[in-house]
Amino acid sequence: MMQNVHLAPKADEDDLYSGYNDYNPTFDTEDLENDTAFQQAVRTSHGRRPPITAKIPGTSASRPLATGFGSKTALASSMGRPMTGAIQDGVARPLTAVHAAGYTKAALRGSVFDPLGQARGPAPPLEMKNEDTPEEKIRQLEKKVNELVEESCIANSCGDLKLALEKAKDAGRKERVLVRQREQIASPENINLDLTYSVLFNLASQYSANEMYAEALNTYQVIVKNKMFSNGGRLKVNMANIYLKQRNYSKAIKFYRMALDQIPSVHKEMRIKIMQNIGVAFIKTGQYTDGISSFEHIMSTSPNLKAGFNLILCYFAIGDREQMKKAFQKLITVPLEIDYDDKYISPNDDPHTNLLIEAIKNDQLRQMERERKGMAEKYIMTAAKLIAPAIETSFAIGYDWCVEVVKASHYVELANDLEINKAITYLRQKDFYQAVETLKMFEKKDSRVKSAAATNLSFLYYLENEFAQATNYADLAVISDRYNPSALTNKGNTVFANGDYEKAAEFYKEALRNDSSCTEALYNIGLTYKKLNRIDEALDCFLKLQAILRNSAQVLYQIASLYEIMEDPNQAIEWLMQLISVVPTDSHALSKLGELYDNEGDKSQAFQYYYESYRYFPSNIEVIEWLGAYYIDTQFCEKAIQYFERAALIQPTQVKWQLMVASCYRRSGNYQKALDTYKEIHRKFPENVECLRFLVRLCTDMGLKEVQEYVTKLKRVEKLKEIREQRVKSGRDGSARSRREGSGSGDSGGSAKGERLSAKLRALPGTNEPYESSSNKEIDASYVDPLGPQTERPKTAARKRMDEDEFADEELGEDLLPE
């Protein structure tokens, strides 16, 4: 059966599925990266030309020949290459360039070769911007507003608050104009909210800086109430700060809490600061329990020095001893996040390392670390001094507990300072012995602490006028630390007290060489030169000191005193005028001015300053004497009476003031009052010759019967006076004869007694008239401050480091802390 079956050969068989996998290689895009011709075309200008469609054949393309059936067939070139634009296998071949570079048909008509088109001339000018368009006006106005805001901020940073406020107001006005213009030409959505926010915020800040708090609060309210400002709620912190300045603490707390609710928890530092402000506001209102809650939360989440110190204050206010101790322990464990001094010590002799350490030893970061450490030490020292008397039964036990706690922390060096403060507390309690014993404990410690303690001991003994002990401890302080300016100054003071001014000046000079800012040494060397009568050098020292201490009353007085010694009263008056501008109630400075004007012959100015001096200090005998004499000289005896009565109250044993009162009554014609006054004087001083003489004269003139009684008393008193004078004279003659004979020892007691009696008699008023006018006695020229008279002693040099709420008790010295 199979023999009748014939299989067709494969070559002759037509495949039904043939041609489906055949395609033109032009459309093959898979190997374009490897196609050299294509990549070359891409890199040349041909690849960047726009494609030419088959509808617009090139110049070199041959027109196809149409067949009877409408088909088109391209002619081949003589080399077998298809012609440009020919269609092969149904796909048109892309056209190639048919023009030479720079070739145009116009060249055949005589045009020049110009491939860059330079013959067309320059480009036309740019079209001018039209500034009259609304958009351009808005753009310029917006730029002006930004400039005004910047100028306002710059003026504020320069301290010109008034100009900053004017610029901020101007920016606000222009910004409102800008908003209206935008609303006219565009929709409200196009308003620049950021610009509006910055203008309002700057305006509110400038109001607050100028202390216009009502206007600032109103401006902040505009921002906060506008829901279009996303972060406006945070400005409630600024509003709370204003209420805090206004002492409206309840509103301040309310706004702080509102701001705290609107600040997310991711801003941890800002939330801590707001909570700290809330705690401070609670302290201001006396709500210490609520303040404790705020500060305890801060110390548990993010402890810092201010919160720790305020927590101690709150516990101190409520008197909780145990919590004070715990809060103090928390305070000294607050991390400072600074590098300690070990970092700045070179571990080897590598020059590059040493240069690096020298470069960073005093840079800004190092200065910031020192400030932070100094602030921490200040808080700890203040807290220890505050709680030490309160946490135990006695302040000494409390100080000992604080010292032990500090020694266990990384503030070990503060323990010695606390011991020094303990000694100062003993001094304030007037327990001199315990203070000295506490300071003597430092003699066995290191040189720095020993020098500080010895300096303070020398200072204490110097104030007690125990110059031998002051000298010993001054020597110990100098031996322990030769470069301690305070020790050298105290050593100079002890030498000054012994009268060796040249040697004292050397110690003061050495102190200045070690520390040029030691103002005590500079002041004392000026006093030393004044004692040595080296006036020019003393004046130079005090002028230098005046450039450092602008408002020092002592320095101003010393300069005026030196000009007076140099016989330049005009300069002395000028410097005294500066002095009373600093201390306008200093009666002694005012009396000194009156004295200088009196010496110059200007009685009216002298009276003005003497009277001002009397108003502030009505117990100065010299001033009272001058004022009384002035009224007598100007024939106003009635007004002089009150001054002499004041003098009689101050010195009741001095008869001359009561005689002056009686004399004023007699000169003013009030003879009866004068007679009564003389009788009162005679009752108190029955042996006063002057009083009896005027009693006799007044009784005679008035025809009184008592005249004979007073005459008899006068004769008896004059006779007694004559006998005393003879005894004095004989005593002097005897003492002179005994001295000539070489046996002065036997009559020395009588001679001394006679001299004292003679001096007393010579001090009585004259025999002709009572004491009626001011003598030319020179008024004391030494400066006395309002706290009381002080002698001109050199300044002691102990370091001045006090709390913010304390003031110096010493005018010529300093506090008792070490240098």
Short mmCIF file of C-alpha atoms in Angstrom, two decimals, residues 422-788:
data_model
loop_
_atom_site.label_atom_id
_atom_site.label_comp_id
_atom_site.label_asym_id
_atom_site.label_seq_id
_atom_site.Cartn_x
_atom_site.Cartn_y
_atom_site.Cartn_z
CA LYS A 422 33.48 79.55 106.15
CA ALA A 423 36.14 81.83 107.63
CA ILE A 424 34.39 84.86 106.14
CA THR A 425 31.12 83.78 107.72
CA TYR A 426 32.88 83.65 111.07
CA LEU A 427 34.05 87.21 110.48
CA ARG A 428 30.53 88.38 109.68
CA GLN A 429 29.44 86.88 112.96
CA LYS A 430 32.33 88.81 114.59
CA ASP A 431 33.99 85.56 115.64
CA PHE A 432 37.53 86.65 114.85
CA TYR A 433 39.19 83.76 116.65
CA GLN A 434 37.35 81.04 114.69
CA ALA A 435 38.03 82.86 111.42
CA VAL A 436 41.75 82.94 112.13
CA GLU A 437 41.78 79.29 113.19
CA THR A 438 39.97 78.26 110.01
CA LEU A 439 42.45 80.12 107.85
CA LYS A 440 45.42 78.69 109.75
CA MET A 441 44.32 75.20 108.69
CA PHE A 442 45.54 76.03 105.17
CA GLU A 443 49.16 76.49 106.23
CA LYS A 444 49.88 72.80 105.60
CA LYS A 445 48.22 72.63 102.21
CA ASP A 446 49.61 73.33 98.76
CA SER A 447 51.28 76.63 97.94
CA ARG A 448 48.32 78.24 96.17
CA VAL A 449 45.87 77.65 99.00
CA LYS A 450 48.51 78.49 101.60
CA SER A 451 49.24 81.79 99.88
CA ALA A 452 45.54 82.65 99.72
CA ALA A 453 44.97 81.87 103.40
CA ALA A 454 48.10 83.74 104.48
CA THR A 455 47.04 86.75 102.40
CA ASN A 456 43.67 86.84 104.15
CA LEU A 457 45.27 86.42 107.57
CA SER A 458 47.63 89.28 106.84
CA PHE A 459 44.65 91.34 105.75
CA LEU A 460 42.76 90.58 108.97
CA TYR A 461 45.67 91.37 111.28
CA TYR A 462 46.34 94.59 109.36
CA LEU A 463 42.75 95.73 109.92
CA GLU A 464 43.19 94.93 113.61
CA ASN A 465 46.39 97.08 113.64
CA GLU A 466 48.45 94.05 114.68
CA PHE A 467 51.22 94.86 112.25
CA ALA A 468 53.68 92.28 113.57
CA GLN A 469 51.32 89.37 112.83
CA ALA A 470 50.29 91.00 109.55
CA THR A 471 53.96 91.16 108.56
CA ASN A 472 54.54 87.48 109.43
CA TYR A 473 51.63 86.22 107.35
CA ALA A 474 52.44 88.61 104.52
CA ASP A 475 55.93 87.10 104.40
CA LEU A 476 54.46 83.60 104.41
CA ALA A 477 52.10 84.52 101.55
CA VAL A 478 54.94 85.96 99.47
CA ILE A 479 57.15 82.90 100.11
CA SER A 480 54.33 80.54 99.13
CA ASP A 481 53.56 82.41 95.91
CA ARG A 482 55.95 85.13 94.84
CA TYR A 483 53.72 86.05 91.91
CA ASN A 484 50.60 86.67 94.01
CA PRO A 485 49.86 90.42 93.63
CA SER A 486 47.58 90.40 96.67
CA ALA A 487 50.33 88.99 98.87
CA LEU A 488 52.82 91.57 97.59
CA THR A 489 50.31 94.38 98.16
CA ASN A 490 49.67 93.29 101.74
CA LYS A 491 53.42 93.04 102.33
CA GLY A 492 53.77 96.58 101.03
CA ASN A 493 51.00 97.70 103.41
CA THR A 494 52.82 96.36 106.44
CA VAL A 495 56.01 98.12 105.36
CA PHE A 496 53.98 101.30 104.72
CA ALA A 497 52.57 101.12 108.25
CA ASN A 498 56.13 101.00 109.61
CA GLY A 499 57.00 104.19 107.74
CA ASP A 500 59.40 102.69 105.17
CA TYR A 501 57.75 104.26 102.13
CA GLU A 502 60.53 103.55 99.63
CA LYS A 503 60.46 99.82 100.36
CA ALA A 504 56.66 99.80 100.28
CA ALA A 505 56.78 101.37 96.82
CA GLU A 506 59.04 98.53 95.63
CA PHE A 507 56.52 95.88 96.75
CA TYR A 508 53.68 97.74 95.06
CA LYS A 509 55.71 97.99 91.85
CA GLU A 510 56.39 94.25 91.91
CA ALA A 511 52.69 93.56 92.39
CA LEU A 512 51.96 95.72 89.33
CA ARG A 513 54.57 93.86 87.30
CA ASN A 514 52.89 90.56 88.14
CA ASP A 515 49.37 91.87 87.52
CA SER A 516 48.97 95.20 85.77
CA SER A 517 45.25 95.24 86.65
CA CYS A 518 45.89 95.26 90.42
CA THR A 519 44.22 98.58 91.18
CA GLU A 520 44.95 98.35 94.93
CA ALA A 521 48.69 98.35 94.29
CA LEU A 522 48.37 101.30 91.91
CA TYR A 523 46.30 103.27 94.44
CA ASN A 524 48.72 102.50 97.28
CA ILE A 525 51.79 103.46 95.27
CA GLY A 526 50.10 106.80 94.61
CA LEU A 527 49.65 107.30 98.37
CA THR A 528 53.29 106.33 98.88
CA TYR A 529 54.54 108.92 96.40
CA LYS A 530 52.29 111.47 98.12
CA LYS A 531 53.93 110.65 101.45
CA LEU A 532 57.36 110.98 99.81
CA ASN A 533 56.31 114.40 98.43
CA ARG A 534 56.78 113.16 94.86
CA ILE A 535 53.63 114.92 93.76
CA ASP A 536 54.02 114.56 90.00
CA GLU A 537 54.52 110.79 90.19
CA ALA A 538 51.60 110.45 92.61
CA LEU A 539 49.37 112.46 90.27
CA ASP A 540 50.40 110.26 87.34
CA CYS A 541 49.42 107.12 89.29
CA PHE A 542 46.02 108.46 90.24
CA LEU A 543 45.29 109.70 86.71
CA LYS A 544 46.07 106.21 85.39
CA LEU A 545 43.80 104.75 88.04
CA GLN A 546 41.05 107.20 87.15
CA ALA A 547 41.17 105.93 83.56
CA ILE A 548 40.51 102.41 84.92
CA LEU A 549 38.05 103.26 87.72
CA ARG A 550 35.98 106.05 86.23
CA ASN A 551 33.64 106.64 89.16
CA SER A 552 35.89 105.99 92.12
CA ALA A 553 35.27 108.70 94.72
CA GLN A 554 38.55 108.05 96.50
CA VAL A 555 40.59 108.43 93.32
CA LEU A 556 38.81 111.66 92.40
CA TYR A 557 39.45 113.08 95.85
CA GLN A 558 43.13 112.18 95.77
CA ILE A 559 43.55 113.94 92.41
CA ALA A 560 41.83 117.06 93.80
CA SER A 561 44.01 116.93 96.92
CA LEU A 562 47.19 116.71 94.84
CA TYR A 563 46.17 119.72 92.73
CA GLU A 564 45.52 121.62 95.94
CA ILE A 565 49.02 120.76 97.15
CA MET A 566 50.34 121.96 93.79
CA GLU A 567 48.51 125.27 94.45
CA ASP A 568 46.18 124.89 91.49
CA PRO A 569 42.76 125.60 93.07
CA ASN A 570 40.90 125.73 89.76
CA GLN A 571 41.87 122.14 88.91
CA ALA A 572 41.14 121.06 92.48
CA ILE A 573 37.66 122.58 92.27
CA GLU A 574 37.03 120.91 88.90
CA TRP A 575 37.93 117.45 90.24
CA LEU A 576 35.87 118.01 93.39
CA MET A 577 32.90 118.90 91.19
CA GLN A 578 33.32 115.51 89.48
CA LEU A 579 33.50 113.94 92.93
CA ILE A 580 30.19 115.37 94.10
CA SER A 581 28.59 114.28 90.84
CA VAL A 582 29.49 110.73 91.89
CA VAL A 583 28.65 111.12 95.61
CA PRO A 584 26.35 114.18 95.79
CA THR A 585 25.59 113.62 99.50
CA ASP A 586 29.22 113.58 100.70
CA SER A 587 29.30 116.37 103.26
CA HIS A 588 33.09 116.46 103.54
CA ALA A 589 33.58 116.86 99.78
CA LEU A 590 31.04 119.69 99.84
CA SER A 591 32.79 121.39 102.78
CA LYS A 592 36.11 121.06 100.96
CA LEU A 593 34.62 122.81 97.95
CA GLY A 594 33.35 125.54 100.25
CA GLU A 595 36.80 125.94 101.73
CA LEU A 596 38.42 126.32 98.31
CA TYR A 597 35.88 128.92 97.21
CA ASP A 598 36.38 130.73 100.52
CA ASN A 599 40.13 130.85 99.91
CA GLU A 600 39.41 132.25 96.45
CA GLY A 601 37.24 134.99 97.99
CA ASP A 602 33.95 133.75 96.55
CA LYS A 603 31.85 133.88 99.71
CA SER A 604 28.51 133.19 98.01
CA GLN A 605 29.71 129.93 96.43
CA ALA A 606 31.46 128.98 99.66
CA PHE A 607 28.23 129.56 101.61
CA GLN A 608 26.26 127.41 99.14
CA TYR A 609 28.56 124.38 99.54
CA TYR A 610 29.00 124.81 103.29
CA TYR A 611 25.23 124.98 103.68
CA GLU A 612 24.77 121.81 101.56
CA SER A 613 27.38 120.10 103.69
CA TYR A 614 25.53 121.14 106.85
CA ARG A 615 22.25 119.74 105.47
CA TYR A 616 23.74 116.30 104.92
CA PHE A 617 25.87 116.22 108.07
CA PRO A 618 24.78 118.79 110.69
CA SER A 619 27.42 117.72 113.23
CA ASN A 620 30.58 119.00 111.59
CA ILE A 621 31.93 121.63 113.97
CA GLU A 622 34.10 123.33 111.34
CA VAL A 623 31.12 123.78 109.01
CA ILE A 624 28.89 125.05 111.84
CA GLU A 625 31.60 127.49 112.90
CA TRP A 626 32.01 128.86 109.36
CA LEU A 627 28.26 129.30 108.83
CA GLY A 628 27.84 131.10 112.16
CA ALA A 629 30.75 133.40 111.42
CA TYR A 630 29.34 134.07 107.92
CA TYR A 631 26.02 135.27 109.33
CA ILE A 632 27.77 137.44 111.90
CA ASP A 633 29.93 139.01 109.19
CA THR A 634 26.83 139.70 107.10
CA GLN A 635 25.05 141.23 110.16
CA PHE A 636 22.44 138.47 110.47
CA CYS A 637 23.15 137.56 114.07
CA GLU A 638 19.70 136.05 114.62
CA LYS A 639 20.40 133.36 111.97
CA ALA A 640 23.79 132.59 113.50
CA ILE A 641 22.18 131.66 116.85
CA GLN A 642 20.82 128.29 115.62
CA TYR A 643 24.26 127.18 114.41
CA PHE A 644 26.00 128.05 117.68
CA GLU A 645 23.23 126.36 119.64
CA ARG A 646 23.84 123.24 117.52
CA ALA A 647 27.55 123.47 118.31
CA ALA A 648 26.74 123.80 122.02
CA LEU A 649 24.70 120.60 121.82
CA ILE A 650 27.55 118.76 120.12
CA GLN A 651 30.23 120.07 122.53
CA PRO A 652 28.39 120.91 125.77
CA THR A 653 31.65 121.28 127.74
CA GLN A 654 32.96 124.00 125.44
CA VAL A 655 31.92 127.36 126.86
CA LYS A 656 32.78 129.32 123.74
CA TRP A 657 29.68 128.14 121.81
CA GLN A 658 27.33 129.30 124.59
CA LEU A 659 29.18 132.59 124.81
CA MET A 660 28.66 133.01 121.06
CA VAL A 661 24.92 132.45 121.50
CA ALA A 662 24.76 135.12 124.18
CA SER A 663 26.88 137.47 122.09
CA CYS A 664 24.49 137.08 119.15
CA TYR A 665 21.56 138.00 121.37
CA ARG A 666 23.48 141.05 122.64
CA ARG A 667 24.47 142.16 119.10
CA SER A 668 20.88 141.82 117.86
CA GLY A 669 19.62 144.05 120.73
CA ASN A 670 17.85 141.37 122.73
CA TYR A 671 19.56 142.27 126.01
CA GLN A 672 17.16 140.45 128.31
CA LYS A 673 17.70 137.17 126.42
CA ALA A 674 21.43 137.82 126.42
CA LEU A 675 21.36 138.42 130.21
CA ASP A 676 19.45 135.18 130.80
CA THR A 677 21.92 133.29 128.61
CA TYR A 678 24.92 134.72 130.45
CA LYS A 679 23.34 133.77 133.78
CA GLU A 680 22.86 130.19 132.53
CA ILE A 681 26.48 130.10 131.39
CA HIS A 682 27.62 131.42 134.81
CA ARG A 683 25.65 128.68 136.52
CA LYS A 684 27.41 126.01 134.46
CA PHE A 685 30.83 127.67 134.38
CA PRO A 686 31.09 129.81 137.59
CA GLU A 687 34.80 130.56 137.10
CA ASN A 688 34.54 131.87 133.56
CA VAL A 689 35.90 135.43 133.55
CA GLU A 690 34.36 136.47 130.22
CA CYS A 691 30.86 135.52 131.31
CA LEU A 692 31.20 137.54 134.58
CA ARG A 693 32.52 140.60 132.74
CA PHE A 694 29.52 140.68 130.42
CA LEU A 695 27.16 140.10 133.33
CA VAL A 696 28.65 143.13 135.09
CA ARG A 697 28.40 145.24 131.91
CA LEU A 698 24.82 144.21 131.12
CA CYS A 699 23.60 144.69 134.69
CA THR A 700 25.23 148.12 134.81
CA ASP A 701 23.67 149.19 131.53
CA MET A 702 20.27 147.88 132.54
CA GLY A 703 20.51 149.33 136.10
CA LEU A 704 20.06 146.04 137.88
CA LYS A 705 20.86 145.55 141.59
CA GLU A 706 22.75 142.30 140.92
CA VAL A 707 25.69 144.19 139.52
CA GLN A 708 27.54 144.35 142.86
CA GLU A 709 27.22 140.60 143.33
CA TYR A 710 28.77 139.91 139.95
CA VAL A 711 31.52 142.49 140.55
CA THR A 712 32.51 140.69 143.75
CA LYS A 713 32.55 137.30 141.98
CA LEU A 714 34.57 138.78 139.10
CA LYS A 715 37.24 140.14 141.48
CA ARG A 716 37.49 136.82 143.27
CA VAL A 717 37.79 134.86 140.04
CA GLU A 718 40.42 137.27 138.64
CA LYS A 719 42.40 136.94 141.87
CA LEU A 720 42.29 133.15 141.64
CA LYS A 721 43.35 133.37 138.03
CA GLU A 722 46.31 135.60 138.96
CA ILE A 723 47.38 133.15 141.67
CA ARG A 724 47.26 130.28 139.18
CA GLU A 725 49.33 132.21 136.66
CA GLN A 726 51.95 132.97 139.34
CA ARG A 727 52.12 129.32 140.27
CA VAL A 728 52.51 128.37 136.64
CA LYS A 729 55.21 130.96 136.20
CA SER A 730 57.08 129.85 139.32
CA GLY A 731 56.77 126.25 138.21
CA ARG A 732 58.31 127.12 134.86
CA ASP A 733 61.12 129.08 136.50
CA GLY A 734 61.81 126.21 138.88
CA SER A 735 61.88 123.64 136.11
CA ALA A 736 64.19 125.84 134.05
CA ARG A 737 66.52 126.30 137.05
CA SER A 738 66.50 122.56 137.74
CA ARG A 739 67.33 121.83 134.13
CA ARG A 740 70.21 124.28 134.31
CA GLU A 741 71.41 122.57 137.47
CA GLY A 742 71.07 119.13 135.89
CA SER A 743 68.46 117.93 138.38
CA GLY A 744 65.36 118.06 136.24
CA SER A 745 64.06 114.73 137.51
CA GLY A 746 62.70 116.08 140.76
CA ASP A 747 60.40 118.76 139.27
CA SER A 748 59.35 117.05 136.03
CA GLY A 749 55.88 116.19 137.30
CA GLY A 750 55.16 119.72 138.45
CA SER A 751 56.46 121.17 135.20
CA ALA A 752 54.26 118.94 133.10
CA LYS A 753 51.25 119.80 135.20
CA GLY A 754 52.01 123.51 134.92
CA GLU A 755 52.32 123.25 131.13
CA ARG A 756 49.00 121.47 130.85
CA LEU A 757 47.33 124.10 133.02
CA SER A 758 48.91 126.89 131.00
CA ALA A 759 47.69 125.33 127.78
CA LYS A 760 44.19 125.08 129.23
CA LEU A 761 44.22 128.69 130.29
CA ARG A 762 45.53 129.82 126.92
CA ALA A 763 42.62 127.99 125.28
CA LEU A 764 40.10 130.24 127.07
CA PRO A 765 38.71 133.29 125.22
CA GLY A 766 40.41 136.64 125.42
CA THR A 767 39.75 139.15 128.18
CA ASN A 768 38.39 141.95 126.04
CA GLU A 769 35.59 140.37 123.96
CA PRO A 770 33.96 136.94 123.88
CA TYR A 771 34.43 134.58 120.95
CA GLU A 772 32.39 136.35 118.29
CA SER A 773 33.91 135.64 114.87
CA SER A 774 35.26 132.68 113.05
CA SER A 775 38.94 132.06 113.36
CA ASN A 776 41.08 131.29 110.38
CA LYS A 777 41.53 127.74 111.49
CA GLU A 778 42.18 125.47 108.54
CA ILE A 779 39.53 122.86 107.97
CA ASP A 780 40.73 119.28 107.72
CA ALA A 781 41.48 118.37 104.10
CA SER A 782 41.26 114.62 104.43
CA TYR A 783 38.50 112.88 102.50
CA VAL A 784 35.83 111.18 104.59
CA ASP A 785 33.21 109.07 102.92
CA PRO A 786 29.53 109.11 103.92
CA LEU A 787 29.92 105.98 106.04
CA GLY A 788 32.19 107.76 108.52
#
